[in-house]
mmCIF file of C-alpha atoms in Angstrom:
data_model
loop_
_atom_site.group_PDB
_atom_site.id
_atom_site.type_symbol
_atom_site.label_atom_id
_atom_site.label_comp_id
_atom_site.label_asym_id
_atom_site.label_seq_id
_atom_site.Cartn_x
_atom_site.Cartn_y
_atom_site.Cartn_z
ATOM 1 C CA UNK V 1 100.565 214.345 145.918
ATOM 2 C CA UNK V 2 104.510 213.714 146.017
ATOM 3 C CA UNK V 3 106.182 216.545 148.223
ATOM 4 C CA UNK V 4 108.755 217.672 146.436
ATOM 5 C CA UNK V 5 112.246 218.719 148.440
ATOM 6 C CA UNK V 6 113.293 221.955 149.285
ATOM 7 C CA UNK V 7 115.946 223.064 146.454
ATOM 8 C CA UNK V 8 118.446 223.638 149.305
ATOM 9 C CA UNK V 9 118.244 220.102 150.088
ATOM 10 C CA UNK V 10 118.217 218.864 146.179
ATOM 11 C CA UNK V 11 121.834 220.565 145.297
ATOM 12 C CA UNK V 12 123.323 219.104 148.288
ATOM 13 C CA UNK V 13 122.182 215.725 147.575
ATOM 14 C CA UNK V 14 123.225 216.473 144.032
ATOM 15 C CA UNK V 15 126.827 217.505 145.242
ATOM 16 C CA UNK V 16 127.613 214.356 147.169
ATOM 17 C CA UNK V 17 126.176 212.129 145.049
ATOM 18 C CA UNK V 18 128.911 214.153 141.871
ATOM 19 C CA UNK V 19 131.295 213.621 144.741
ATOM 20 C CA UNK V 20 130.505 210.341 146.238
ATOM 21 C CA UNK V 21 133.324 207.858 144.158
ATOM 22 C CA UNK V 22 135.896 210.504 144.611
ATOM 23 C CA UNK V 23 135.112 210.670 148.799
ATOM 24 C CA UNK V 24 135.019 206.979 148.728
ATOM 25 C CA UNK V 25 138.485 206.169 146.907
ATOM 26 C CA UNK V 26 140.246 208.840 148.845
ATOM 27 C CA UNK V 27 141.767 210.022 145.734
ATOM 28 C CA UNK V 28 143.279 213.904 145.694
ATOM 29 C CA UNK V 29 143.471 213.381 141.880
ATOM 30 C CA UNK V 30 141.929 210.702 140.404
ATOM 31 C CA UNK V 31 142.462 209.328 137.103
ATOM 32 C CA UNK V 32 140.647 210.894 134.554
ATOM 33 C CA UNK V 33 137.500 208.595 132.477
ATOM 34 C CA UNK V 34 138.934 209.154 129.469
ATOM 35 C CA UNK V 35 142.048 207.567 131.053
ATOM 36 C CA UNK V 36 140.651 204.641 132.795
ATOM 37 C CA UNK V 37 138.388 203.982 129.358
ATOM 38 C CA UNK V 38 141.585 203.324 127.407
ATOM 39 C CA UNK V 39 143.290 201.590 129.950
ATOM 40 C CA UNK V 40 141.358 199.344 132.819
ATOM 41 C CA UNK V 41 143.144 198.412 135.413
ATOM 42 C CA UNK V 42 145.153 201.263 136.571
ATOM 43 C CA UNK V 43 146.085 200.364 140.576
ATOM 44 C CA UNK V 44 146.798 203.635 142.613
ATOM 45 C CA UNK V 45 150.429 203.466 144.110
ATOM 46 C CA UNK V 46 150.495 206.426 146.051
ATOM 47 C CA UNK V 47 149.345 210.357 146.540
ATOM 48 C CA UNK V 48 151.027 213.339 147.690
ATOM 49 C CA UNK V 49 149.811 217.118 147.811
ATOM 50 C CA UNK V 50 152.709 219.897 147.335
ATOM 51 C CA UNK V 51 153.308 222.461 149.092
ATOM 52 C CA UNK V 52 155.449 225.407 148.818
ATOM 53 C CA UNK V 53 156.007 228.428 151.409
ATOM 54 C CA UNK V 54 151.971 227.545 152.376
ATOM 55 C CA UNK V 55 150.908 227.630 148.936
ATOM 56 C CA UNK V 56 148.843 224.287 148.364
ATOM 57 C CA UNK V 57 150.674 223.740 144.227
ATOM 58 C CA UNK V 58 149.466 220.338 142.847
ATOM 59 C CA UNK V 59 147.214 217.056 144.564
ATOM 60 C CA UNK V 60 149.346 214.174 142.244
ATOM 61 C CA UNK V 61 148.572 210.559 142.283
ATOM 62 C CA UNK V 62 151.082 207.738 140.564
ATOM 63 C CA UNK V 63 149.650 204.451 138.737
ATOM 64 C CA UNK V 64 150.415 201.534 137.462
ATOM 65 C CA UNK V 65 148.628 198.655 135.546
ATOM 66 C CA UNK V 66 150.941 195.325 136.399
ATOM 67 C CA UNK V 67 154.497 194.812 138.054
ATOM 68 C CA UNK V 68 156.061 196.968 140.628
ATOM 69 C CA UNK V 69 157.716 200.358 140.415
ATOM 70 C CA UNK V 70 161.285 198.375 139.814
ATOM 71 C CA UNK V 71 160.732 197.607 136.377
ATOM 72 C CA UNK V 72 158.119 200.292 135.311
ATOM 73 C CA UNK V 73 160.029 201.955 132.324
ATOM 74 C CA UNK V 74 160.457 199.169 130.380
ATOM 75 C CA UNK V 75 157.494 196.513 131.772
ATOM 76 C CA UNK V 76 154.401 198.456 132.790
ATOM 77 C CA UNK V 77 152.057 201.239 131.689
ATOM 78 C CA UNK V 78 152.266 203.961 134.211
ATOM 79 C CA UNK V 79 149.961 207.114 134.889
ATOM 80 C CA UNK V 80 150.560 210.059 136.885
ATOM 81 C CA UNK V 81 147.905 212.473 137.835
ATOM 82 C CA UNK V 82 147.963 216.233 138.982
ATOM 83 C CA UNK V 83 145.286 218.295 139.644
ATOM 84 C CA UNK V 84 146.809 221.731 139.701
ATOM 85 C CA UNK V 85 145.346 224.196 143.286
ATOM 86 C CA UNK V 86 146.651 227.055 141.085
ATOM 87 C CA UNK V 87 146.989 228.484 138.143
ATOM 88 C CA UNK V 88 151.044 228.302 136.166
ATOM 89 C CA UNK V 89 151.244 229.367 132.458
ATOM 90 C CA UNK V 90 152.597 226.903 130.578
ATOM 91 C CA UNK V 91 155.962 229.164 129.933
ATOM 92 C CA UNK V 92 156.285 228.084 133.807
ATOM 93 C CA UNK V 93 155.246 224.311 133.563
ATOM 94 C CA UNK V 94 158.297 224.239 130.699
ATOM 95 C CA UNK V 95 160.964 226.334 132.913
ATOM 96 C CA UNK V 96 160.205 224.084 136.385
ATOM 97 C CA UNK V 97 160.567 220.754 133.649
ATOM 98 C CA UNK V 98 163.815 222.142 132.170
ATOM 99 C CA UNK V 99 164.904 223.163 135.302
ATOM 100 C CA UNK V 100 164.635 219.773 136.804
ATOM 101 C CA UNK V 101 165.771 217.783 134.180
ATOM 102 C CA UNK V 102 169.211 219.763 134.342
ATOM 103 C CA UNK V 103 169.192 219.472 138.156
ATOM 104 C CA UNK V 104 168.925 215.705 137.519
ATOM 105 C CA UNK V 105 171.883 215.589 134.926
ATOM 106 C CA UNK V 106 170.170 214.725 132.206
ATOM 107 C CA UNK V 107 170.841 217.763 129.787
ATOM 108 C CA UNK V 108 173.865 215.943 127.990
ATOM 109 C CA UNK V 109 172.181 212.388 128.103
ATOM 110 C CA UNK V 110 168.635 212.927 126.508
ATOM 111 C CA UNK V 111 167.729 215.989 123.731
ATOM 112 C CA UNK V 112 165.974 217.553 126.402
ATOM 113 C CA UNK V 113 166.249 220.701 124.278
ATOM 114 C CA UNK V 114 163.735 218.602 121.305
ATOM 115 C CA UNK V 115 161.347 217.327 124.071
ATOM 116 C CA UNK V 116 160.792 221.286 125.543
ATOM 117 C CA UNK V 117 159.389 222.722 121.731
ATOM 118 C CA UNK V 118 157.402 219.344 121.889
ATOM 119 C CA UNK V 119 156.202 219.945 125.663
ATOM 120 C CA UNK V 120 155.600 223.816 124.102
ATOM 121 C CA UNK V 121 153.247 222.587 121.499
ATOM 122 C CA UNK V 122 151.424 220.493 123.976
ATOM 123 C CA UNK V 123 150.314 222.080 126.867
ATOM 124 C CA UNK V 124 148.440 224.518 127.847
ATOM 125 C CA UNK V 125 148.149 227.202 130.118
ATOM 126 C CA UNK V 126 146.401 225.400 133.445
ATOM 127 C CA UNK V 127 143.563 227.167 135.729
ATOM 128 C CA UNK V 128 143.316 226.197 139.201
ATOM 129 C CA UNK V 129 140.784 222.571 139.404
ATOM 130 C CA UNK V 130 142.553 221.349 136.052
ATOM 131 C CA UNK V 131 144.365 217.824 136.007
ATOM 132 C CA UNK V 132 146.928 217.291 133.418
ATOM 133 C CA UNK V 133 147.930 213.769 132.957
ATOM 134 C CA UNK V 134 150.801 211.479 131.531
ATOM 135 C CA UNK V 135 150.845 207.589 130.961
ATOM 136 C CA UNK V 136 153.990 205.717 130.000
ATOM 137 C CA UNK V 137 153.309 202.837 127.443
ATOM 138 C CA UNK V 138 156.159 199.896 127.444
ATOM 139 C CA UNK V 139 156.361 200.820 123.595
ATOM 140 C CA UNK V 140 157.564 203.936 124.807
ATOM 141 C CA UNK V 141 154.790 206.307 123.907
ATOM 142 C CA UNK V 142 154.414 209.053 126.344
ATOM 143 C CA UNK V 143 150.815 210.072 126.067
ATOM 144 C CA UNK V 144 149.823 213.785 127.799
ATOM 145 C CA UNK V 145 145.823 214.504 128.772
ATOM 146 C CA UNK V 146 143.722 217.870 129.755
ATOM 147 C CA UNK V 147 140.981 217.394 131.687
ATOM 148 C CA UNK V 148 139.038 214.918 129.451
ATOM 149 C CA UNK V 149 140.944 215.399 126.297
ATOM 150 C CA UNK V 150 144.215 214.099 124.911
ATOM 151 C CA UNK V 151 146.685 216.062 123.939
ATOM 152 C CA UNK V 152 148.786 214.318 122.056
ATOM 153 C CA UNK V 153 151.534 210.904 122.409
ATOM 154 C CA UNK V 154 155.663 211.452 121.841
ATOM 155 C CA UNK V 155 157.055 208.640 120.379
ATOM 156 C CA UNK V 156 160.449 208.376 122.270
ATOM 157 C CA UNK V 157 161.684 205.112 124.620
ATOM 158 C CA UNK V 158 163.388 207.723 126.231
ATOM 159 C CA UNK V 159 160.861 210.581 127.450
ATOM 160 C CA UNK V 160 158.453 208.518 129.611
ATOM 161 C CA UNK V 161 161.271 207.918 132.271
ATOM 162 C CA UNK V 162 162.874 211.127 132.488
ATOM 163 C CA UNK V 163 159.930 213.006 132.587
ATOM 164 C CA UNK V 164 158.288 210.407 135.308
ATOM 165 C CA UNK V 165 161.900 210.721 137.059
ATOM 166 C CA UNK V 166 161.028 215.059 137.663
ATOM 167 C CA UNK V 167 158.884 212.911 140.666
ATOM 168 C CA UNK V 168 159.042 209.649 140.665
ATOM 169 C CA UNK V 169 163.837 209.442 140.714
ATOM 170 C CA UNK V 170 165.422 208.701 144.148
ATOM 171 C CA UNK V 171 167.703 212.103 143.136
ATOM 172 C CA UNK V 172 163.812 214.013 143.128
ATOM 173 C CA UNK V 173 163.474 217.738 144.665
ATOM 174 C CA UNK V 174 160.858 216.187 147.195
ATOM 175 C CA UNK V 175 161.772 213.277 148.531
ATOM 176 C CA UNK V 176 159.064 213.297 150.898
ATOM 177 C CA UNK V 177 156.106 213.266 147.952
ATOM 178 C CA UNK V 178 158.460 211.480 146.376
ATOM 179 C CA UNK V 179 157.636 208.441 148.516
ATOM 180 C CA UNK V 180 154.201 209.093 148.788
ATOM 181 C CA UNK V 181 153.429 208.961 145.297
ATOM 182 C CA UNK V 182 155.547 205.134 145.245
ATOM 183 C CA UNK V 183 153.200 204.168 148.784
ATOM 184 C CA UNK V 184 155.982 204.368 150.778
#
């Protein structure tokens, strides 16, 4: 005679099994399978949690295939994964991106208005638990993903580095989060 486990125990085992990979790795914002399958060998450099005024905004992790951070713009495929802890409208993501690019002094240097128009057509509103991932390529292309779905690719050799600068530039707004993403 086979003895069945109580439903509560089965549910707990399923939850533990489904989350074991994340818990073991200790990664707050792991790369989705679609990214890991397309680019094998990403290694996490660092991760962080952004909180503003006590509110959890997102968890983020920064990944690279090879090389080191100083040459990531030209010689590496990089990924920034952001898992949102709250609902944020796409227009607010765009507004904050524009604000940060202007603050970093990119307004006269890069075609940020054209980039924002492209992003306007790519980015969805995000809800708590959604994961946006950006992958930058040495060939100048930048690909965005939402959860397990590709949102599209921007073919501009300046865009990827300018976008990642929001989080990784030495003048980024959140210094502590930058250091954590860079594994410092």
